[in-house]
Short mmCIF file of C-alpha atoms in Angstrom, two decimals:
data_model
loop_
_atom_site.label_atom_id
_atom_site.label_comp_id
_atom_site.label_asym_id
_atom_site.label_seq_id
_atom_site.Cartn_x
_atom_site.Cartn_y
_atom_site.Cartn_z
CA MET H 1 77.25 -35.89 6.17
CA THR H 2 75.66 -38.10 8.82
CA THR H 3 77.49 -39.16 11.95
CA GLU H 4 75.94 -42.60 12.07
CA PRO H 5 78.55 -44.49 10.06
CA ASN H 6 81.19 -42.67 12.09
CA THR H 7 80.04 -44.17 15.39
CA ALA H 8 79.94 -47.68 13.98
CA ARG H 9 83.38 -47.26 12.45
CA ARG H 10 84.83 -45.94 15.71
CA LEU H 11 83.31 -48.81 17.65
CA LEU H 12 84.80 -51.24 15.15
CA LEU H 13 88.20 -49.65 15.74
CA VAL H 14 87.97 -49.54 19.53
CA ALA H 15 86.24 -52.88 20.20
CA VAL H 16 87.51 -55.08 17.37
CA ILE H 17 90.57 -53.79 15.48
CA LEU H 18 92.67 -52.45 18.35
CA PRO H 19 91.98 -55.43 20.67
CA ALA H 20 92.81 -57.79 17.79
CA VAL H 21 96.12 -56.01 17.20
CA LEU H 22 96.96 -56.13 20.91
CA GLY H 23 95.89 -59.76 21.12
CA VAL H 24 97.86 -60.96 18.14
CA GLY H 25 100.85 -58.94 19.30
CA ALA H 26 100.73 -60.44 22.77
CA LEU H 27 100.34 -63.99 21.45
CA VAL H 28 103.28 -63.53 19.09
CA ALA H 29 105.41 -62.17 21.97
CA GLN H 30 104.42 -65.14 24.13
CA LEU H 31 105.31 -67.62 21.38
CA VAL H 32 108.70 -65.93 20.98
CA LEU H 33 109.34 -66.24 24.74
CA LEU H 34 108.18 -69.86 24.89
CA PRO H 35 111.55 -71.58 24.27
CA THR H 36 113.18 -69.62 27.10
CA LEU H 37 110.62 -70.64 29.72
CA PRO H 38 110.67 -73.47 32.27
CA ASP H 39 107.96 -76.15 32.13
CA PRO H 40 105.80 -75.86 34.12
CA ILE H 41 105.61 -72.09 34.46
CA ALA H 42 104.14 -70.12 37.34
CA VAL H 43 100.57 -69.05 36.61
CA HIS H 44 99.49 -67.89 40.06
CA TRP H 45 101.18 -65.86 42.74
CA GLY H 46 100.30 -65.44 46.42
CA LEU H 47 99.74 -62.09 48.08
CA SER H 48 103.41 -61.86 49.04
CA GLY H 49 104.39 -62.37 45.42
CA THR H 50 105.81 -65.89 45.56
CA PRO H 51 104.63 -68.28 42.84
CA ASP H 52 102.14 -70.82 44.20
CA GLY H 53 100.36 -72.16 41.14
CA PHE H 54 101.97 -73.87 38.16
CA ALA H 55 100.83 -75.09 34.76
CA SER H 56 101.95 -75.65 31.22
CA PRO H 57 102.83 -72.49 29.24
CA ALA H 58 99.87 -73.35 27.00
CA PHE H 59 97.64 -72.28 29.88
CA SER H 60 99.01 -68.76 29.81
CA VAL H 61 98.72 -68.56 26.02
CA ALA H 62 95.10 -69.72 26.17
CA LEU H 63 94.25 -67.25 28.92
CA THR H 64 95.83 -64.43 26.93
CA ALA H 65 93.83 -65.37 23.83
CA LEU H 66 90.67 -65.46 25.93
CA GLY H 67 91.24 -62.06 27.49
CA THR H 68 92.54 -60.19 24.46
CA LEU H 69 90.38 -61.71 21.73
CA LEU H 70 87.41 -63.74 22.98
CA LEU H 71 86.08 -61.45 25.70
CA PRO H 72 86.44 -58.24 23.66
CA GLY H 73 84.94 -60.20 20.76
CA LEU H 74 81.86 -60.98 22.82
CA LEU H 75 81.54 -57.34 23.84
CA ALA H 76 81.85 -56.31 20.20
CA ALA H 77 79.28 -58.91 19.12
CA THR H 78 76.73 -57.52 21.55
CA THR H 79 77.26 -53.90 20.57
CA LEU H 80 78.43 -53.52 16.98
CA PRO H 81 75.31 -54.93 15.22
CA ALA H 82 73.06 -52.68 17.27
CA VAL H 83 75.16 -49.58 16.58
CA ARG H 84 75.24 -50.45 12.87
CA ARG H 85 71.42 -50.51 12.97
CA GLY H 86 71.46 -46.95 14.28
CA GLU H 87 71.04 -47.56 18.01
CA ARG H 88 72.88 -45.22 20.32
CA GLY H 89 73.49 -44.89 24.05
CA LEU H 90 75.92 -44.74 26.92
CA ALA H 91 76.10 -48.53 27.17
CA PHE H 92 77.81 -48.84 23.80
CA ARG H 93 80.48 -46.35 24.80
CA VAL H 94 81.14 -48.17 28.09
CA LEU H 95 81.25 -51.63 26.55
CA GLY H 96 83.44 -50.49 23.67
CA ALA H 97 85.96 -48.90 26.03
CA ALA H 98 85.79 -52.01 28.25
CA ALA H 99 86.67 -54.25 25.31
CA LEU H 100 89.83 -52.25 24.64
CA ALA H 101 90.72 -52.03 28.34
CA LEU H 102 90.38 -55.80 28.77
CA SER H 103 92.53 -56.47 25.77
CA ALA H 104 95.30 -54.15 26.98
CA LEU H 105 95.14 -55.62 30.47
CA PHE H 106 95.40 -59.23 29.38
CA ALA H 107 98.04 -58.46 26.74
CA THR H 108 100.27 -56.83 29.38
CA LEU H 109 99.55 -59.62 31.85
CA GLY H 110 100.27 -62.31 29.27
CA ILE H 111 103.58 -60.84 28.07
CA GLY H 112 104.71 -59.70 31.52
CA THR H 113 104.10 -62.96 33.42
CA LEU H 114 106.11 -64.86 30.85
CA ALA H 115 108.84 -62.23 30.51
CA ILE H 116 109.70 -62.39 34.24
CA GLN H 117 110.20 -66.15 33.95
CA GLN H 118 112.57 -65.92 30.99
CA GLY H 119 115.68 -68.08 31.44
CA LEU H 120 114.51 -69.74 34.67
CA THR H 121 114.94 -73.45 35.22
CA ASP H 122 112.62 -73.65 38.22
CA ALA H 123 109.45 -71.53 38.08
CA ALA H 124 109.09 -71.68 41.86
CA ALA H 125 112.24 -69.60 42.23
CA GLY H 126 110.84 -66.85 39.98
CA PRO H 127 110.23 -63.20 40.98
CA SER H 128 107.01 -61.61 42.14
CA ALA H 129 104.41 -60.84 39.53
CA VAL H 130 103.02 -57.85 41.43
CA PRO H 131 104.76 -55.23 39.24
CA VAL H 132 103.33 -56.98 36.15
CA LEU H 133 99.85 -56.88 37.65
CA LEU H 134 100.19 -53.18 38.41
CA ALA H 135 101.45 -52.49 34.90
CA ALA H 136 98.54 -54.48 33.44
CA LEU H 137 96.00 -52.50 35.48
CA VAL H 138 97.56 -49.21 34.38
CA ALA H 139 97.64 -50.34 30.74
CA GLY H 140 93.99 -51.38 30.99
CA ALA H 141 93.00 -48.08 32.54
CA ILE H 142 94.82 -46.03 29.92
CA ALA H 143 93.36 -48.09 27.08
CA GLY H 144 89.90 -47.75 28.59
CA VAL H 145 90.19 -43.97 28.75
CA VAL H 146 91.50 -43.83 25.17
CA GLY H 147 88.60 -45.98 23.96
CA TRP H 148 86.14 -43.81 25.87
CA LEU H 149 87.49 -40.61 24.33
CA VAL H 150 87.53 -41.99 20.80
CA LEU H 151 83.87 -43.07 21.03
CA PRO H 152 81.37 -40.24 20.64
CA LYS H 153 79.04 -39.06 23.36
CA GLU H 154 75.61 -39.91 22.02
CA ASP H 155 72.37 -40.30 23.91
CA ALA H 156 69.81 -42.90 22.95
CA ALA H 157 67.18 -41.38 20.68
CA VAL H 158 63.62 -41.40 22.00
CA ARG H 159 61.47 -43.04 19.37
CA ARG H 160 57.98 -41.86 20.13
CA LEU H 161 55.26 -43.34 17.94
CA ASP H 162 52.21 -41.17 17.38
CA ASP H 163 49.73 -43.95 16.73
CA VAL H 164 48.02 -44.15 20.11
CA ALA H 165 44.41 -45.26 19.54
CA PRO H 166 42.14 -43.02 21.62
CA ILE H 167 39.71 -44.96 23.75
CA ASP H 168 36.23 -43.62 24.42
CA ILE H 169 35.02 -44.59 27.88
CA ARG H 170 31.28 -44.28 28.41
CA PRO H 171 29.95 -43.42 31.89
CA GLY H 172 29.67 -46.54 34.03
CA GLU H 173 31.93 -48.53 31.76
CA ARG H 174 34.87 -50.51 33.16
CA VAL H 175 37.84 -50.92 30.84
CA VAL H 176 40.82 -53.19 31.44
CA TRP H 177 43.79 -53.97 29.19
CA MET H 178 45.87 -57.06 29.96
CA ARG H 179 48.80 -58.73 28.26
CA THR H 180 51.75 -60.93 29.13
CA THR H 181 55.22 -59.91 27.99
CA SER H 182 58.34 -62.06 27.96
CA ILE H 183 61.90 -62.22 26.64
CA ALA H 184 62.71 -63.04 23.03
CA ARG H 185 63.13 -66.65 21.95
CA GLY H 186 66.86 -66.25 21.37
CA ALA H 187 67.27 -65.03 24.92
CA VAL H 188 65.38 -68.08 26.20
CA VAL H 189 67.94 -70.30 24.49
CA ALA H 190 70.89 -68.31 25.86
CA LEU H 191 69.55 -68.33 29.43
CA SER H 192 68.68 -72.03 29.27
CA VAL H 193 72.19 -72.87 28.15
CA THR H 194 73.64 -70.73 30.96
CA LEU H 195 71.46 -72.44 33.53
CA ALA H 196 72.32 -75.88 32.20
CA VAL H 197 76.03 -75.10 32.44
CA LEU H 198 75.60 -73.89 36.02
CA VAL H 199 73.67 -77.00 37.03
CA LEU H 200 76.31 -79.26 35.48
CA ALA H 201 79.05 -77.27 37.22
CA SER H 202 77.22 -77.65 40.53
CA ILE H 203 76.96 -81.39 40.09
CA ALA H 204 80.62 -81.60 39.16
CA VAL H 205 81.76 -79.63 42.21
CA TRP H 206 79.57 -81.71 44.55
CA MET H 207 81.18 -84.84 43.16
CA LEU H 208 84.67 -83.40 43.69
CA GLY H 209 83.96 -83.23 47.39
CA ASP H 210 84.95 -79.71 48.48
CA LEU H 211 81.89 -78.80 50.56
CA LEU H 212 82.45 -75.04 50.66
CA ALA H 213 82.99 -74.77 46.92
CA ALA H 214 79.98 -76.97 46.24
CA LEU H 215 77.76 -74.82 48.46
CA LEU H 216 79.00 -71.64 46.79
CA VAL H 217 78.33 -72.93 43.28
CA THR H 218 74.89 -74.20 44.35
CA VAL H 219 73.99 -70.84 45.90
CA VAL H 220 75.02 -69.05 42.70
CA THR H 221 72.98 -71.48 40.59
CA VAL H 222 69.91 -70.99 42.76
CA LEU H 223 70.27 -67.20 42.67
CA VAL H 224 70.57 -67.22 38.88
CA LEU H 225 67.55 -69.52 38.63
CA VAL H 226 65.47 -67.21 40.82
CA ALA H 227 66.60 -64.15 38.88
CA ILE H 228 65.69 -65.76 35.56
CA ALA H 229 62.35 -67.09 36.80
CA THR H 230 61.23 -63.77 38.26
CA THR H 231 62.36 -61.34 35.58
CA THR H 232 61.78 -62.98 32.20
CA ALA H 233 57.98 -62.80 31.99
CA PHE H 234 55.54 -60.22 33.32
CA HIS H 235 51.80 -59.60 33.36
CA VAL H 236 51.01 -56.04 32.25
CA ARG H 237 47.63 -54.61 33.25
CA VAL H 238 46.05 -51.21 32.69
CA ASP H 239 42.94 -50.47 34.74
CA ALA H 240 41.32 -47.72 36.79
CA ASP H 241 44.19 -48.02 39.32
CA GLY H 242 46.80 -47.28 36.66
CA LEU H 243 49.60 -49.40 35.24
CA HIS H 244 50.53 -52.67 36.93
CA VAL H 245 53.56 -54.71 35.85
CA THR H 246 53.85 -57.93 37.85
CA SER H 247 56.24 -60.84 37.43
CA VAL H 248 54.43 -64.07 36.50
CA LEU H 249 55.87 -65.47 39.72
CA GLY H 250 54.29 -62.68 41.78
CA LEU H 251 57.38 -60.66 42.60
CA PRO H 252 58.77 -58.18 41.69
CA ARG H 253 55.82 -55.94 40.92
CA PHE H 254 55.68 -52.34 39.77
CA HIS H 255 52.77 -49.90 39.84
CA VAL H 256 52.12 -46.39 38.60
CA ALA H 257 48.92 -44.75 39.88
CA PRO H 258 46.89 -42.41 37.63
CA ALA H 259 47.55 -39.43 39.91
CA ASP H 260 51.29 -39.95 39.32
CA ILE H 261 51.02 -40.02 35.54
CA GLU H 262 51.87 -36.92 33.55
CA HIS H 263 52.28 -38.45 30.10
CA VAL H 264 51.63 -41.76 28.34
CA ASP H 265 53.40 -42.75 25.13
CA HIS H 266 53.78 -45.61 22.72
CA VAL H 267 57.50 -45.88 21.94
CA ASP H 268 59.91 -48.10 20.07
CA CYS H 269 62.33 -49.18 22.78
CA ARG H 270 65.94 -50.28 22.21
CA PRO H 271 66.99 -51.51 25.67
CA MET H 272 70.66 -51.98 24.82
CA GLY H 273 71.24 -48.30 24.09
CA GLU H 274 68.61 -46.86 26.42
CA PHE H 275 69.17 -49.05 29.48
CA GLY H 276 72.44 -50.85 28.82
CA GLY H 277 70.79 -54.27 28.59
CA TYR H 278 67.60 -56.28 28.85
CA GLY H 279 65.46 -57.16 31.86
CA VAL H 280 64.49 -55.09 34.87
CA ARG H 281 66.76 -52.11 34.37
CA SER H 282 67.57 -48.72 35.76
CA ALA H 283 69.09 -45.76 33.90
CA PRO H 284 69.46 -42.05 34.77
CA GLY H 285 65.92 -40.72 35.21
CA ARG H 286 64.36 -43.96 33.95
CA PHE H 287 63.29 -47.39 35.04
CA GLY H 288 62.17 -50.20 32.79
CA VAL H 289 60.89 -53.73 32.49
CA VAL H 290 62.41 -54.04 29.03
CA LEU H 291 62.56 -57.64 27.91
CA ARG H 292 63.00 -57.19 24.17
CA ASN H 293 63.37 -54.63 21.36
CA GLY H 294 60.29 -52.93 19.96
CA ASP H 295 56.81 -51.87 21.05
CA ALA H 296 56.74 -50.40 24.51
CA LEU H 297 54.46 -48.42 26.80
CA GLU H 298 56.20 -45.46 28.43
CA VAL H 299 54.82 -43.46 31.32
CA THR H 300 56.32 -40.13 32.41
CA ARG H 301 55.67 -39.61 36.09
CA ARG H 302 55.17 -36.30 37.90
CA GLY H 303 58.72 -35.15 38.52
CA GLY H 304 59.95 -36.37 35.17
CA LYS H 305 61.03 -39.95 35.85
CA ARG H 306 60.01 -42.41 33.17
CA PHE H 307 58.82 -46.00 33.50
CA THR H 308 58.96 -48.17 30.38
CA VAL H 309 57.60 -51.66 29.75
CA THR H 310 58.07 -53.54 26.49
CA VAL H 311 54.79 -55.21 25.53
CA SER H 312 52.90 -55.97 22.32
CA ASP H 313 49.89 -53.84 21.32
CA ALA H 314 51.34 -51.01 23.40
CA ALA H 315 49.45 -48.49 21.27
CA THR H 316 46.12 -49.80 22.58
CA ALA H 317 47.49 -49.97 26.12
CA ALA H 318 48.60 -46.34 25.86
CA GLY H 319 45.18 -45.30 24.61
CA VAL H 320 43.46 -47.05 27.50
CA LEU H 321 45.88 -45.68 30.09
CA ARG H 322 45.53 -42.14 28.74
CA ALA H 323 41.74 -42.34 28.88
CA LEU H 324 41.70 -43.87 32.36
CA THR H 325 44.21 -41.33 33.66
CA GLU H 326 42.18 -38.41 32.31
CA LYS H 327 39.05 -39.89 33.84
CA ALA H 328 40.72 -40.43 37.23
CA THR H 329 42.24 -36.97 37.41
CA ALA H 330 39.27 -35.11 35.91
CA MET A 1 43.63 -57.87 25.47
CA LEU A 2 41.09 -55.08 25.82
CA ILE A 3 37.99 -55.80 27.85
CA ARG A 4 35.13 -53.35 28.36
CA ILE A 5 32.04 -54.01 30.38
CA ASP A 6 29.10 -51.85 31.37
CA PRO A 7 27.37 -53.19 34.47
CA GLY A 8 24.46 -50.84 33.69
CA SER A 9 23.83 -52.34 30.24
CA ASP A 10 21.07 -54.88 29.49
CA ALA A 11 23.50 -57.45 28.14
CA PRO A 12 24.73 -60.01 30.71
CA LEU A 13 28.30 -59.43 31.88
CA PHE A 14 29.60 -62.74 30.55
CA VAL A 15 28.24 -61.82 27.10
CA GLN A 16 30.08 -58.49 27.27
CA VAL A 17 33.37 -60.15 28.28
CA ALA A 18 33.09 -62.66 25.42
CA ALA A 19 32.25 -59.80 23.03
CA SER A 20 35.42 -57.97 24.11
CA VAL A 21 37.61 -60.98 23.42
CA ARG A 22 35.87 -61.53 20.08
CA ALA A 23 36.45 -57.88 19.15
CA ASP A 24 40.14 -58.21 20.00
CA ILE A 25 40.43 -61.29 17.81
CA ALA A 26 38.55 -59.58 14.97
CA ALA A 27 40.84 -56.55 15.16
CA GLY A 28 43.89 -58.81 14.99
CA ARG A 29 45.15 -57.85 18.45
CA LEU A 30 44.82 -61.48 19.53
CA ALA A 31 46.08 -64.15 17.15
CA GLU A 32 46.23 -67.93 16.95
CA GLY A 33 48.37 -69.28 19.78
CA ASP A 34 47.98 -66.26 22.08
CA ARG A 35 47.02 -67.13 25.62
CA LEU A 36 44.11 -65.30 27.28
CA PRO A 37 44.92 -64.07 30.80
CA PRO A 38 43.81 -66.44 33.59
CA ALA A 39 40.10 -66.02 34.33
CA ARG A 40 40.95 -65.29 37.95
CA GLU A 41 43.03 -62.25 36.99
CA VAL A 42 40.46 -60.92 34.53
CA ALA A 43 37.73 -61.25 37.17
CA ALA A 44 39.84 -59.41 39.75
CA ALA A 45 40.75 -56.63 37.32
CA LEU A 46 37.12 -56.11 36.23
CA GLU A 47 35.77 -56.61 39.75
CA VAL A 48 33.31 -59.26 38.60
CA ASN A 49 32.62 -62.82 39.69
CA LEU A 50 35.13 -65.47 38.58
CA HIS A 51 32.28 -67.55 37.12
CA THR A 52 31.24 -64.65 34.88
CA VAL A 53 34.64 -64.76 33.18
CA LEU A 54 34.69 -68.57 33.09
CA HIS A 55 31.25 -68.53 31.44
CA ALA A 56 32.59 -66.12 28.80
CA TYR A 57 35.65 -68.31 28.17
CA GLN A 58 33.46 -71.42 27.90
CA ASP A 59 31.20 -69.71 25.36
CA LEU A 60 34.25 -68.78 23.29
CA ARG A 61 35.41 -72.38 23.54
CA ASP A 62 32.00 -73.60 22.35
CA GLU A 63 32.33 -71.22 19.37
CA GLY A 64 35.69 -72.75 18.55
CA LEU A 65 37.62 -69.51 18.98
CA VAL A 66 39.45 -70.69 22.07
CA ASP A 67 40.89 -73.96 23.35
CA MET A 68 40.90 -74.67 27.09
CA ARG A 69 43.97 -76.68 28.03
CA ARG A 70 45.04 -77.92 31.44
CA GLY A 71 47.97 -75.90 32.70
CA ARG A 72 47.95 -73.49 29.74
CA GLY A 73 44.54 -71.90 30.18
CA ALA A 74 42.58 -70.49 27.25
CA VAL A 75 44.51 -70.40 23.97
CA VAL A 76 43.24 -68.74 20.78
CA THR A 77 42.67 -71.22 17.95
CA ALA A 78 43.20 -71.06 14.17
CA ALA A 79 39.58 -69.91 13.81
CA ALA A 80 40.86 -66.50 14.89
CA THR A 81 42.42 -65.96 11.48
CA GLY A 82 39.04 -66.53 9.85
CA LEU A 83 37.34 -64.07 12.17
CA ALA A 84 39.99 -61.43 11.57
CA ALA A 85 39.53 -61.85 7.81
CA LEU A 86 35.77 -61.62 8.23
CA TYR A 87 36.27 -58.38 10.14
CA GLY A 88 37.64 -56.85 6.96
CA ASP A 89 34.31 -57.66 5.30
CA ILE A 90 32.46 -56.27 8.31
CA ARG A 91 34.33 -52.97 8.06
CA ASP A 92 33.53 -52.74 4.35
CA LEU A 93 29.87 -53.43 5.13
CA ALA A 94 29.86 -50.72 7.78
CA ARG A 95 31.41 -48.25 5.36
CA LYS A 96 28.81 -48.98 2.68
CA ALA A 97 25.99 -48.70 5.23
CA ARG A 98 27.36 -45.34 6.35
CA ALA A 99 27.39 -44.13 2.77
CA LEU A 100 23.70 -45.09 2.49
CA ARG A 101 22.95 -43.25 5.77
CA LEU A 102 21.96 -46.54 7.38
CA SER A 103 22.46 -46.40 11.17
CA PRO A 104 24.72 -49.01 12.88
CA ASP A 105 21.73 -50.36 14.85
CA SER A 106 19.64 -50.75 11.66
CA LEU A 107 22.57 -52.48 9.96
CA ALA A 108 22.98 -54.82 12.94
CA ALA A 109 19.26 -55.73 12.79
CA LEU A 110 19.51 -56.49 9.05
CA VAL A 111 22.61 -58.64 9.61
CA LYS A 112 20.79 -60.54 12.35
CA ASP A 113 17.80 -61.12 10.03
CA ALA A 114 20.08 -62.39 7.29
CA SER A 115 21.84 -64.73 9.73
CA ASP A 116 18.52 -66.08 11.03
CA ASP A 117 17.28 -66.74 7.49
CA ASP A 118 19.45 -69.85 6.88
#
């Protein structure tokens, strides 16, 4: 009996079913409490505990739905399909547990903040929400631990492909392999939408007139723009000096010299499970410029650390790098 | 893109660079729409003159294998598909020649003769 369906089923339970139950339960409890609440209700409390922000009860219901259903739903959507395809890794366990923790936290918050305002006529006279916040954090923590324990401990499988084309280098010959690698088309769309939203938000905040807020939003937008521009496309080059991976904008750049190379492989990389996400990533004992699923060149350095870069025709690149490394260290 | 040059060989460097790109296209490693690396980067990586690489790219453009566009650089054209298909025939030819104990150089000379005939 294989364990693969088991992991997917457990993730479904932890990241979808349980959060949905908590979410629906919390929303039902909120709807039951609704008639007993003042309008507006308190939705924000200062550090001392006194209510200082007010809104319609619908606000709290919407926030609860967001935190118990939408956010865990997004986490499930980014993990469940991959796990169903057979991918494994620490990231799935973390995100699955996080989905359940979030749901428990927001369910407790949603029910609690309304429960303490039951029967009030003036929300401003209501009690402190600090105990509710503490209870929500504890509930979230407990749920997170439960989710973590239910999900199995499974490392990402290393998918080594044994189709590296050996390259014959004649004396005096210079061999270079070059290719550009970039993120998948779907990711381009997602990032473009994100950037567009940020730009619109910046414009909106500038028009509202609060200088500090406008500067903050603009700084965030610029940082995101720089991050996207520098980490979504790279030039990969294999030559006598080893492996060079350089952002199309010039920085960041990564280099592995032939003397530092112990092993070269062509692998099938699944960044979600192996690195916890896409882009320039770090994981225990590994570093990667992993922009998409699939073909990747993987170098094992002296000392055991691995550097991975997702790029097409990685089999040829591996063959060239192996030959050049042997030549350099001969 | 795999590029191999031998500075000691009789063939001019720009011919060798063009031959490398052509071989990549024939093997299907470069397809229609793929962008060749900027000539500047290829020249730096191979430690040859920039104009050597530009000459190679221009020859490929004259052959119709590559389009030179402002801002996009050299892009592989639809002719690449034809060349890759032809490469299948070339491999078959090489296999048959091998079976007849005909050396690659002799085969190449015969192919050149046949091409010059028309």
